[in-house]
Structures are given as C-alpha cells and as structure tokens.
mmCIF file of C-alpha atoms in Angstrom:
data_model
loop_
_atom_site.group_PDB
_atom_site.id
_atom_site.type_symbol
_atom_site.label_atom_id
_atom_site.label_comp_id
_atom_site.label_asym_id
_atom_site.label_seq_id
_atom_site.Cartn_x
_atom_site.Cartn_y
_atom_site.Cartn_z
ATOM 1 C CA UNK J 20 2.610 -2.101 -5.783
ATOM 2 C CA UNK J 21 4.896 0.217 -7.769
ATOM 3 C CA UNK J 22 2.438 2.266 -10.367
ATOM 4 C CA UNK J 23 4.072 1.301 -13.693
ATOM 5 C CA UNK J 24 5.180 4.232 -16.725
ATOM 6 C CA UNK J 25 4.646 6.984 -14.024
ATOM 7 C CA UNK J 26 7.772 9.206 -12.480
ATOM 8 C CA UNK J 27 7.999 10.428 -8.851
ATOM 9 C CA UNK J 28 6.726 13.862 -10.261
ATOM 10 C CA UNK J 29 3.357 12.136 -11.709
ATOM 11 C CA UNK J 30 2.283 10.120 -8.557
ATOM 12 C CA UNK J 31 -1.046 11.354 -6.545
ATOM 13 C CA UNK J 32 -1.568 9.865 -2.680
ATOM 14 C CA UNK J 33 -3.510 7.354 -4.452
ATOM 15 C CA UNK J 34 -0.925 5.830 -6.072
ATOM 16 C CA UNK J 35 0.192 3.211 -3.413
ATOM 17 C CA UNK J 36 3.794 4.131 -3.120
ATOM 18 C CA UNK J 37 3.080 7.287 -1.969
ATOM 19 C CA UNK J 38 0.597 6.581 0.001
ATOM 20 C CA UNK J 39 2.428 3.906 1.994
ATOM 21 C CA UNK J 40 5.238 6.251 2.715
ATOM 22 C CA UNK J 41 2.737 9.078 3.701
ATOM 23 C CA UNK J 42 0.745 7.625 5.534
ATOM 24 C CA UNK J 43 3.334 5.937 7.572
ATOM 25 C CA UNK J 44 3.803 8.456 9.766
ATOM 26 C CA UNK J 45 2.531 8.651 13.041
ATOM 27 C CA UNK J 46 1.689 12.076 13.586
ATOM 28 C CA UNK J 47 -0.159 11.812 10.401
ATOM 29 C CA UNK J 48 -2.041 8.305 10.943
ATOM 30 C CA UNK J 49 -2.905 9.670 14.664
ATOM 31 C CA UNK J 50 -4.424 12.569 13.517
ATOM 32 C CA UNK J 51 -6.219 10.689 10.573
ATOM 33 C CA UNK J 52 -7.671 8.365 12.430
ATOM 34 C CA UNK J 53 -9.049 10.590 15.371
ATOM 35 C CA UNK J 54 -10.711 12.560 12.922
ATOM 36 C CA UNK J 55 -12.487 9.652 11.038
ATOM 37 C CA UNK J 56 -13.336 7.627 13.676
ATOM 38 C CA UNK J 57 -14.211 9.755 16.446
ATOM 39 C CA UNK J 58 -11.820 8.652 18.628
ATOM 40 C CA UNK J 59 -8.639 10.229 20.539
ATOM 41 C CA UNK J 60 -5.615 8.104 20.852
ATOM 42 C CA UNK J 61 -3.076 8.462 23.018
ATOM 43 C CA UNK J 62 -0.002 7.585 20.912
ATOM 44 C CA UNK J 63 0.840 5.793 17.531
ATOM 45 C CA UNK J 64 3.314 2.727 18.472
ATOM 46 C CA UNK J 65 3.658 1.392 15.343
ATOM 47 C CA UNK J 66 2.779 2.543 11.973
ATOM 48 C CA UNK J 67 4.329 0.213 9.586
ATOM 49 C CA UNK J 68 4.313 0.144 5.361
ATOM 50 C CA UNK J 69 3.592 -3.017 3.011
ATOM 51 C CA UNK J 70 3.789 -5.304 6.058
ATOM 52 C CA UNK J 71 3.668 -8.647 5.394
ATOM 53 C CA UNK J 72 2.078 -11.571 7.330
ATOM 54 C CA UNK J 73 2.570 -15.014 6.648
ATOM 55 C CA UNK J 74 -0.220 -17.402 7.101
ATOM 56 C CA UNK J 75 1.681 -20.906 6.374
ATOM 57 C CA UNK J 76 2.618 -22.556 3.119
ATOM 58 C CA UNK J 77 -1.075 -23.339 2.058
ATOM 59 C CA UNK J 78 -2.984 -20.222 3.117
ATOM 60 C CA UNK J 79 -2.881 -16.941 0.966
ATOM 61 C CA UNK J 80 -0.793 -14.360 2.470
ATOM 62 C CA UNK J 81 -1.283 -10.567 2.853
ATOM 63 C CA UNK J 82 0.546 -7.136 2.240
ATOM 64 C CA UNK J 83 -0.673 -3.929 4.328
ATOM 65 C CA UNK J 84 -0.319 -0.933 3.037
ATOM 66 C CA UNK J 85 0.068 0.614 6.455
ATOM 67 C CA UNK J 86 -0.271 -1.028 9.646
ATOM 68 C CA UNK J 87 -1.095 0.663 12.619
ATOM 69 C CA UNK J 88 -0.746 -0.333 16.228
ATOM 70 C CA UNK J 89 -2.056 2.741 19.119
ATOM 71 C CA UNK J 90 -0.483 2.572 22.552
ATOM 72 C CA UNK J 91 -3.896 0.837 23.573
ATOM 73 C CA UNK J 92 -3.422 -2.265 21.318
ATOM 74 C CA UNK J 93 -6.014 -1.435 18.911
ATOM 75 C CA UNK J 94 -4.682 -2.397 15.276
ATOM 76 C CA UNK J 95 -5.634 -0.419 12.198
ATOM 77 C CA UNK J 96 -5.041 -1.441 9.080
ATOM 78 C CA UNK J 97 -5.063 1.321 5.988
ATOM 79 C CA UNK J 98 -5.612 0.661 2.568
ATOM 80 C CA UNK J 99 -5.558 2.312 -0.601
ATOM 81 C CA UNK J 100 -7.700 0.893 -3.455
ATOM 82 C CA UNK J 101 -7.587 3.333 -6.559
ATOM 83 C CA UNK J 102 -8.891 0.288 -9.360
ATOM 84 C CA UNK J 103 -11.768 -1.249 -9.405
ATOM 85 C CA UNK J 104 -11.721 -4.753 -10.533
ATOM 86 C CA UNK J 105 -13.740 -7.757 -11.015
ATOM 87 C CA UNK J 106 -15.686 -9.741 -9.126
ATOM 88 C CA UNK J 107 -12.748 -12.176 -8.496
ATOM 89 C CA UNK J 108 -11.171 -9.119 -6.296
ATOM 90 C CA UNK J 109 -14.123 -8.870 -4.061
ATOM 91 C CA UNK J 110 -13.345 -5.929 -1.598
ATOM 92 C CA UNK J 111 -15.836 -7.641 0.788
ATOM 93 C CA UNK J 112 -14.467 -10.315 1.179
ATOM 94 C CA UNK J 113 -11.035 -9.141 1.359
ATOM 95 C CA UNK J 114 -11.647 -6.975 4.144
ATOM 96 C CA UNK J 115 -12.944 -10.292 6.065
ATOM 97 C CA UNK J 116 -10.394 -12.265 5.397
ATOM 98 C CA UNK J 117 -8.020 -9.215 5.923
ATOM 99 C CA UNK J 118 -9.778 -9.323 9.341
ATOM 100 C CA UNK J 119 -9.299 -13.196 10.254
ATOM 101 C CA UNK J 120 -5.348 -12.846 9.131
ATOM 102 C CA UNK J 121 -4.928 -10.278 11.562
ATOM 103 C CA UNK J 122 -6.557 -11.737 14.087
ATOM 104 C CA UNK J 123 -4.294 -15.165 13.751
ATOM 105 C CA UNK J 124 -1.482 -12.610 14.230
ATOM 106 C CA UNK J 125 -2.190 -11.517 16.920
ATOM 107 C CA UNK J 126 -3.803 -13.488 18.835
ATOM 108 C CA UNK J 127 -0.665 -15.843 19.679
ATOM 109 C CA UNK J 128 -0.940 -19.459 21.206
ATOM 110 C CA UNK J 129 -1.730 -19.543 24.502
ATOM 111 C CA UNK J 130 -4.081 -16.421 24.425
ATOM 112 C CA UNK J 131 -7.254 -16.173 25.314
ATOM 113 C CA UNK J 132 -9.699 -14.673 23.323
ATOM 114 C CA UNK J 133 -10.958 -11.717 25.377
ATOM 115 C CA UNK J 134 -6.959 -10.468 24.986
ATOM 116 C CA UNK J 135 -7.822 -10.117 20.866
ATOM 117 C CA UNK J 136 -7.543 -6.705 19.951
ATOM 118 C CA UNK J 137 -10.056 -4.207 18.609
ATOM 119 C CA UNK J 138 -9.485 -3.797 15.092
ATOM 120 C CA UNK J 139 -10.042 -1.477 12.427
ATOM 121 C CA UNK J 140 -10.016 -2.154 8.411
ATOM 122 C CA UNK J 141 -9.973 0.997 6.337
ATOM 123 C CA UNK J 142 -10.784 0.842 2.622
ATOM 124 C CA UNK J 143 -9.652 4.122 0.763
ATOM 125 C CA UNK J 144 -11.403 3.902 -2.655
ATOM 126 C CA UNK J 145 -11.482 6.278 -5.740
ATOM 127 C CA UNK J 146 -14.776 4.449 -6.420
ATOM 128 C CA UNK J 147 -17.704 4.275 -4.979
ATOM 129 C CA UNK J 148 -17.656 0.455 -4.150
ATOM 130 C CA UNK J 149 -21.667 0.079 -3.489
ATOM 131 C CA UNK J 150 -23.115 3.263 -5.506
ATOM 132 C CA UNK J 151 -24.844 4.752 -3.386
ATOM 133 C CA UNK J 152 -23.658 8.054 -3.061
ATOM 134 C CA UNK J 153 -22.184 7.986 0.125
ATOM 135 C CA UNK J 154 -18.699 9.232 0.979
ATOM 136 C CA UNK J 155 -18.377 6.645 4.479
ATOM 137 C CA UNK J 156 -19.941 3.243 4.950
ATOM 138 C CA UNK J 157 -18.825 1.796 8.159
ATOM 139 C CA UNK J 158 -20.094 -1.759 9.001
ATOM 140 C CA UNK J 159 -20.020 -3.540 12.450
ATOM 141 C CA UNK J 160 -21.827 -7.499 12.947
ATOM 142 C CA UNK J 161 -25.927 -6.906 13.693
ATOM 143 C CA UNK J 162 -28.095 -9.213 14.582
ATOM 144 C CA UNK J 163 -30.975 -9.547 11.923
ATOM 145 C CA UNK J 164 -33.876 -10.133 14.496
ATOM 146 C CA UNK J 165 -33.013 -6.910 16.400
ATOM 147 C CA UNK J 166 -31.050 -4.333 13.846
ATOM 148 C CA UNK J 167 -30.218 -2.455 16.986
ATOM 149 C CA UNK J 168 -28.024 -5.351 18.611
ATOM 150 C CA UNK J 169 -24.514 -4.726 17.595
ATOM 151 C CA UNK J 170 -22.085 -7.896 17.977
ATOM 152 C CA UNK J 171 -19.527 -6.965 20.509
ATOM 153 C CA UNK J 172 -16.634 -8.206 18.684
ATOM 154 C CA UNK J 173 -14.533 -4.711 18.251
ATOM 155 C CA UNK J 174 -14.254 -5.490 14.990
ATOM 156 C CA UNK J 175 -14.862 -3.023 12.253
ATOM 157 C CA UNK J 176 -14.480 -2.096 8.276
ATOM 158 C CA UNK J 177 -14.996 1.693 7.314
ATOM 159 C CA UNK J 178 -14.889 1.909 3.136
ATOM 160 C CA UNK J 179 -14.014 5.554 2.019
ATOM 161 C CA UNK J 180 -14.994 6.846 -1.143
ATOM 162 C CA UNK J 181 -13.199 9.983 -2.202
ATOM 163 C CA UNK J 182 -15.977 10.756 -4.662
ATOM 164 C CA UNK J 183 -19.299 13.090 -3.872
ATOM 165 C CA UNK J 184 -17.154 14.418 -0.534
ATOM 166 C CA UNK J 185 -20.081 17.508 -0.669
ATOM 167 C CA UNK J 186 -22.250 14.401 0.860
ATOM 168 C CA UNK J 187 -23.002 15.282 4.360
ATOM 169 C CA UNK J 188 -22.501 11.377 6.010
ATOM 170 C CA UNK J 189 -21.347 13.059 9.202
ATOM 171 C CA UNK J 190 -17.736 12.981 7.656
ATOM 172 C CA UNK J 191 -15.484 15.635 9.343
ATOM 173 C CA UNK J 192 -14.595 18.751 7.195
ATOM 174 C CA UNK J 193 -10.635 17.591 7.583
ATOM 175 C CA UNK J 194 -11.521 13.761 5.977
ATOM 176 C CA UNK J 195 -13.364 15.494 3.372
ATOM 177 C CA UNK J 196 -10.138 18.031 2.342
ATOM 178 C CA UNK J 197 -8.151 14.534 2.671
ATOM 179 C CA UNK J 198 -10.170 12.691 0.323
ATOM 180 C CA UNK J 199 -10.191 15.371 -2.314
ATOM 181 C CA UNK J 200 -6.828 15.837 -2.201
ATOM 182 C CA UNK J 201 -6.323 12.082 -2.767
ATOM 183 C CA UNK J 202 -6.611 11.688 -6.296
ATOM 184 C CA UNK J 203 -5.671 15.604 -6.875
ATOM 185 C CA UNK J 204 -2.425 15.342 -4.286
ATOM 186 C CA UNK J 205 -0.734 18.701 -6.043
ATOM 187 C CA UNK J 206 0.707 22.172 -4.450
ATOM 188 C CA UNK J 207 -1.500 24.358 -5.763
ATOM 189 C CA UNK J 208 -4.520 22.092 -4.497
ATOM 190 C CA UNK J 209 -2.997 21.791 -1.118
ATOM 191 C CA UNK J 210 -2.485 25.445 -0.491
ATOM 192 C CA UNK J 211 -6.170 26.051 -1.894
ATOM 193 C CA UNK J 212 -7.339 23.877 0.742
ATOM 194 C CA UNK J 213 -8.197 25.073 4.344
ATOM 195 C CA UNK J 214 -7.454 22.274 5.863
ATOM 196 C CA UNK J 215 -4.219 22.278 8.241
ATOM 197 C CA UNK J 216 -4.373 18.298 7.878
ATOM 198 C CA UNK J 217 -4.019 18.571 4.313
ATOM 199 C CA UNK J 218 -1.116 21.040 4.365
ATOM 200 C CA UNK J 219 0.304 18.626 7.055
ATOM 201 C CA UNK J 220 0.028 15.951 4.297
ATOM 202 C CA UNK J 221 1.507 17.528 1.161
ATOM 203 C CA UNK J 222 4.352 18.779 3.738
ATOM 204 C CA UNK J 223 5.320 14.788 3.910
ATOM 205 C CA UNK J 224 4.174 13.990 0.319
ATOM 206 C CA UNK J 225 6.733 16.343 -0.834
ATOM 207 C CA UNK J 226 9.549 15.008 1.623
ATOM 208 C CA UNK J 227 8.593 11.719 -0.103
ATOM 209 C CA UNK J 228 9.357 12.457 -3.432
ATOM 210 C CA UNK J 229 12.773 14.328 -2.618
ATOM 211 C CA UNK J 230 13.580 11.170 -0.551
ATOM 212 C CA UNK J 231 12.410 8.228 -1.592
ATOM 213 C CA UNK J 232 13.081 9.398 -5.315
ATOM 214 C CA UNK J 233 16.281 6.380 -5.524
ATOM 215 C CA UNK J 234 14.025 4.154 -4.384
ATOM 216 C CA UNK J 235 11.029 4.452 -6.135
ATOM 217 C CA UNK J 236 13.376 4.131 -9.448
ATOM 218 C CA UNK J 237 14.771 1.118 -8.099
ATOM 219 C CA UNK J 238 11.406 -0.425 -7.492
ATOM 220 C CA UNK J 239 10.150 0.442 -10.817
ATOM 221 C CA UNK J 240 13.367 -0.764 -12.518
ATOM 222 C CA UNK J 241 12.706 -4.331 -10.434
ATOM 223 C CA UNK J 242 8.919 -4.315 -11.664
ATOM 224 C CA UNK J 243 9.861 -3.384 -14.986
ATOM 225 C CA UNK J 244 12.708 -6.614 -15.222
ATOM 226 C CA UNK J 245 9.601 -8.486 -13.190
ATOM 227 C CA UNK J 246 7.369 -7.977 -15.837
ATOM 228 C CA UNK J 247 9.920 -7.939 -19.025
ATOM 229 C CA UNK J 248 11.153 -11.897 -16.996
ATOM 230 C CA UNK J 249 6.890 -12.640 -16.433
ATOM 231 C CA UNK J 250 6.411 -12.519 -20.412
ATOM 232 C CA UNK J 251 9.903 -14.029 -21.927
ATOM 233 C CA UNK J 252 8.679 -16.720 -19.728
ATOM 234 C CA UNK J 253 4.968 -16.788 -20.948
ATOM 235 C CA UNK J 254 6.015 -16.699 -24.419
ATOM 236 C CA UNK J 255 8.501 -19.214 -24.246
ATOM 237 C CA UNK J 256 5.533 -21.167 -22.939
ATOM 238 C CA UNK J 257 3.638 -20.392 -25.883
ATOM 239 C CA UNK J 258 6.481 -21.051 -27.789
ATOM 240 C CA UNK J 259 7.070 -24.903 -26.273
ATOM 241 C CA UNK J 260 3.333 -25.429 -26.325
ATOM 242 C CA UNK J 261 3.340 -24.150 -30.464
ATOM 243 C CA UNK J 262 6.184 -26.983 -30.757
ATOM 244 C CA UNK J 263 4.546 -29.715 -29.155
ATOM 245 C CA UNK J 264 1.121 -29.194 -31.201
ATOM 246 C CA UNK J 265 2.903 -29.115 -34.251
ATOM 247 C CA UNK J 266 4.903 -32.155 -33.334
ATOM 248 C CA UNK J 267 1.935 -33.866 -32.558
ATOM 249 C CA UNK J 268 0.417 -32.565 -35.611
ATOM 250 C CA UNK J 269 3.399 -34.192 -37.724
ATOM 251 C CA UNK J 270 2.946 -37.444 -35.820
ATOM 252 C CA UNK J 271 -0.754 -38.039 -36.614
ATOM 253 C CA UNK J 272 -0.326 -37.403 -40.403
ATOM 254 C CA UNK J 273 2.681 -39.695 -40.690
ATOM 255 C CA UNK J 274 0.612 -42.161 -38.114
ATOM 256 C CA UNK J 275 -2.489 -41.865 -41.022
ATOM 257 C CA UNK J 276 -0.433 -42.780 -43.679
ATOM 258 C CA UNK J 277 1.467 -45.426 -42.115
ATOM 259 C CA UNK J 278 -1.906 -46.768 -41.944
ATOM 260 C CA UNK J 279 -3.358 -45.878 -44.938
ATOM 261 C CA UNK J 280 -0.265 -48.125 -46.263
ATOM 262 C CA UNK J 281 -1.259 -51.503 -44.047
ATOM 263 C CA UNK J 282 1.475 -51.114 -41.399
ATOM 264 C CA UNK J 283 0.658 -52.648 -38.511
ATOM 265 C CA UNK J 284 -0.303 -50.134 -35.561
ATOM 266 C CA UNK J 285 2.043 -51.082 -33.137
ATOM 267 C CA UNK J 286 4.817 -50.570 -35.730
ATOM 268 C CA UNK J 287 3.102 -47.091 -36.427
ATOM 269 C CA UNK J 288 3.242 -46.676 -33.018
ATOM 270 C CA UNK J 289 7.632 -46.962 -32.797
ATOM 271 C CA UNK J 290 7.640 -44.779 -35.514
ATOM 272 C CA UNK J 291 5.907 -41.502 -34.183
ATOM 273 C CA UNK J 292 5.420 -42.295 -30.322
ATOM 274 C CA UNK J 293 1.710 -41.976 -30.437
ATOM 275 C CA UNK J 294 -0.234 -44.087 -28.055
ATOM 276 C CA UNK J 295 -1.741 -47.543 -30.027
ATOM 277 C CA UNK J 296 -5.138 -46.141 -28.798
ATOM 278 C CA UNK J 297 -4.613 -43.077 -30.563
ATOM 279 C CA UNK J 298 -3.941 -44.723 -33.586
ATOM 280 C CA UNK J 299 -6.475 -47.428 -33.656
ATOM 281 C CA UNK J 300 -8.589 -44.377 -33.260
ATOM 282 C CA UNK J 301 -7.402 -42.794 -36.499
#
C-alpha cells in the first residue's frame, strides 16, 4: 500500500513502497536472510514484490510484500507491518493463514505432500506485537506434553520488532543495524552505522527513490482518485439513504392523517405506498 500525503523524499524502509522495492533484491534478501536465520543459501531464484495469489472466488486473497524463492525451494515470505491495529487484524492469525495460502500454491495437484516446501513467514514490526521486550520471537509447532518435541513440518513464523534492538535475543549485530535503520532509513544514519549491510541497503534505498520516483507519483495519484471515488460514493450513499428516510418520513405523516380523517387503509395505502400492515399499525 502506497503511504498517503508523504513524497518520495519523506518515506523510511518502513513505509511499504520502499520496502517492497528494497527488499526485492536478491543480493539483499540473500544476505538478510542468512544473517537472521542462521542459514547459508546458495542462490536467491526469485524475489518477487506485492505478489499476489489467488485463492478462488470465495476465499480471501493475499498480497506479499516480497516473496522469496532460494535455489533449494524453500519460500520466504517478508513483510512489513509499521501500524498496529485492532484485534480484527490479528497478526497471528494472518501469519497462519498466510502460511496455508502458500502452501495451496505450491503444493500443485498431483503432489505429494513430502514435496511441500519449507517455509518461512517474516513479520517486520515497528511494534512490539506481544510486549515483552524482545527484539525476535520465532515460533515452530511443539507438542504440549513434551515442550522439547518440535513438529517436523518446516514451517516457521519469525516476528521482528525493531524496537529495544540493545536486547541481546541472540540477534546478529547486522539485523540489529537493519532494524534501527528501519524506521530511521536516512544518509546520515546509514553512514553512522557500522554495518556494511546497512550501507548495502541505503545504496538501493537511494536508487529507489531516483527510480521509482514516476511511479510512486503515479501510485499515489491512483490512491488519491481511489479514495476521492471511495467517498463520492459513500456519500452519495448517505445521500440516497437521507432521501429514502425522509420519504418514508413524509409517507407516514400523510398515512396518519389519512387516517386520522376515516379513509380506509387500503386507500391510504395507494396514496403513499406504505405496506397495509404498516398502517394498521399506525
């Protein structure tokens, strides 16, 4: 989603724009995600912005802010979250149903299951989704009657928090840069910062803004017409909906005094459309 009022000049990594187009990149993705998970990857195959995936007419369908593919077959997917919402938003159970979508895409008909994928949902947040002061939480399926029995389902959800990154959590020193310079994704910050990732990040940030600058305008001009189309329709709406109540309003008065003066109801009824139930009612 294109962060409303704000020019090219204004946006941070968090907004999701920028971080879509960042992030993006291979050499960038590879190296994030060897650093946060622990992991070394051979190469990035596909590393693809705001995908889509359609689920069918009924079923809710999803936009990833990057989707990632490794020359393995493992799929990440990376998400920015910089609002908190309401309970309706539920980053829980987003990430699971996140998780099923992705499995119903790849895992095509015909497939067996053991050919599914290991999978990785990543939740960036400029919150701290469970308040607890942690910087990583990284959840895998346990078994309750013996915490120490991990599900072997290669499934996993890591939630980022780019708050309290002095936290220890075992996070590597490069995450920790990246997560500060999130929210604060500015030159001076980036050359401040030790980190070679980070430096490596603003490099592309900056290419961003100098090319993607037409089409970031573009977008905001389509979200601006969206929203400016969204509430000339709402408040004509209103508008019809003001109408009809005062209509009906109009009809009830005259359908009283029609009354009032002995007229038979089904007469009063012609006269201003109301239902005879309605008027017997009066």
């Amino acid at each position: 989603m294109v962060n409303k009022r704000k020019n090219i000049e204004e946006l941070n990594l968090s907004d999701n724009f920028m971080f879509a187009n960042v992030m993006s990149d291979k050499i960038i993705c590879k190296i994030f995600l060897e650093k946060l998970l622990g992991i070394k990857i051979k190469e990035i195959k596909i590393a693809e912005y705001e995908k889509t995936i359609m689920t069918g007419i009924i079923s809710k369908n999803i936009r990833i802010d990057v989707y990632v593919k490794d020359s393995s077959g493992k799929v990440y997917d990376i998400e920015m979250q910089n609002i908190y919402r309401d309970k309706r938003y539920n980053l829980a159970k987003r990430t699971r149903y996140y998780q099923s979508v992705i499995d119903t895409e790849e895992l095509k008909s015909g497939m067996h299951y053991s050919e599914l994928p290991e999978s990785c949902i990543i939740f960036i947040c400029t919150f701290d989704e469970f308040k607890l002061g942690k910087n990583k939480y990284v959840f895998r399926y346990k078994c309750d009657e013996v915490p120490e029995l991990v599900l072997q389902n290669e499934a996993k959800v890591v939630i980022l928090n780019t708050n309290n990154t002095d936290a220890a959590d075992n996070l590597d020193e490069d995450i920790a840069a990246f997560l500060r310079y999130v929210e604060n994704s500015d030159t001076r910050n980036a050359e401040a910062s030790r980190s070679k990732f980070v430096k490596r990040v603003h490099k592309r940030f900056e290419l961003v803004k100098k090319e993607k600058r037409d089409e970031y305008m573009t977008l905001q001009e389509l979200m601006d017409m969206e929203n400016y189309e969204a509430k000339k329709e709402a408040f004509a709406k209103g508008l019809n909906k003001g109408r009809k109540e005062g209509i009906e309003k109009t009809n009830l008065k005259t359908a009283a005094k029609l009354k009032a003066s002995g007229c038979e109801n089904v007469f009063t009824s012609e006269i201003t459309g109301l239902p005879i139930e309605t008027i017997e009612a009066l």
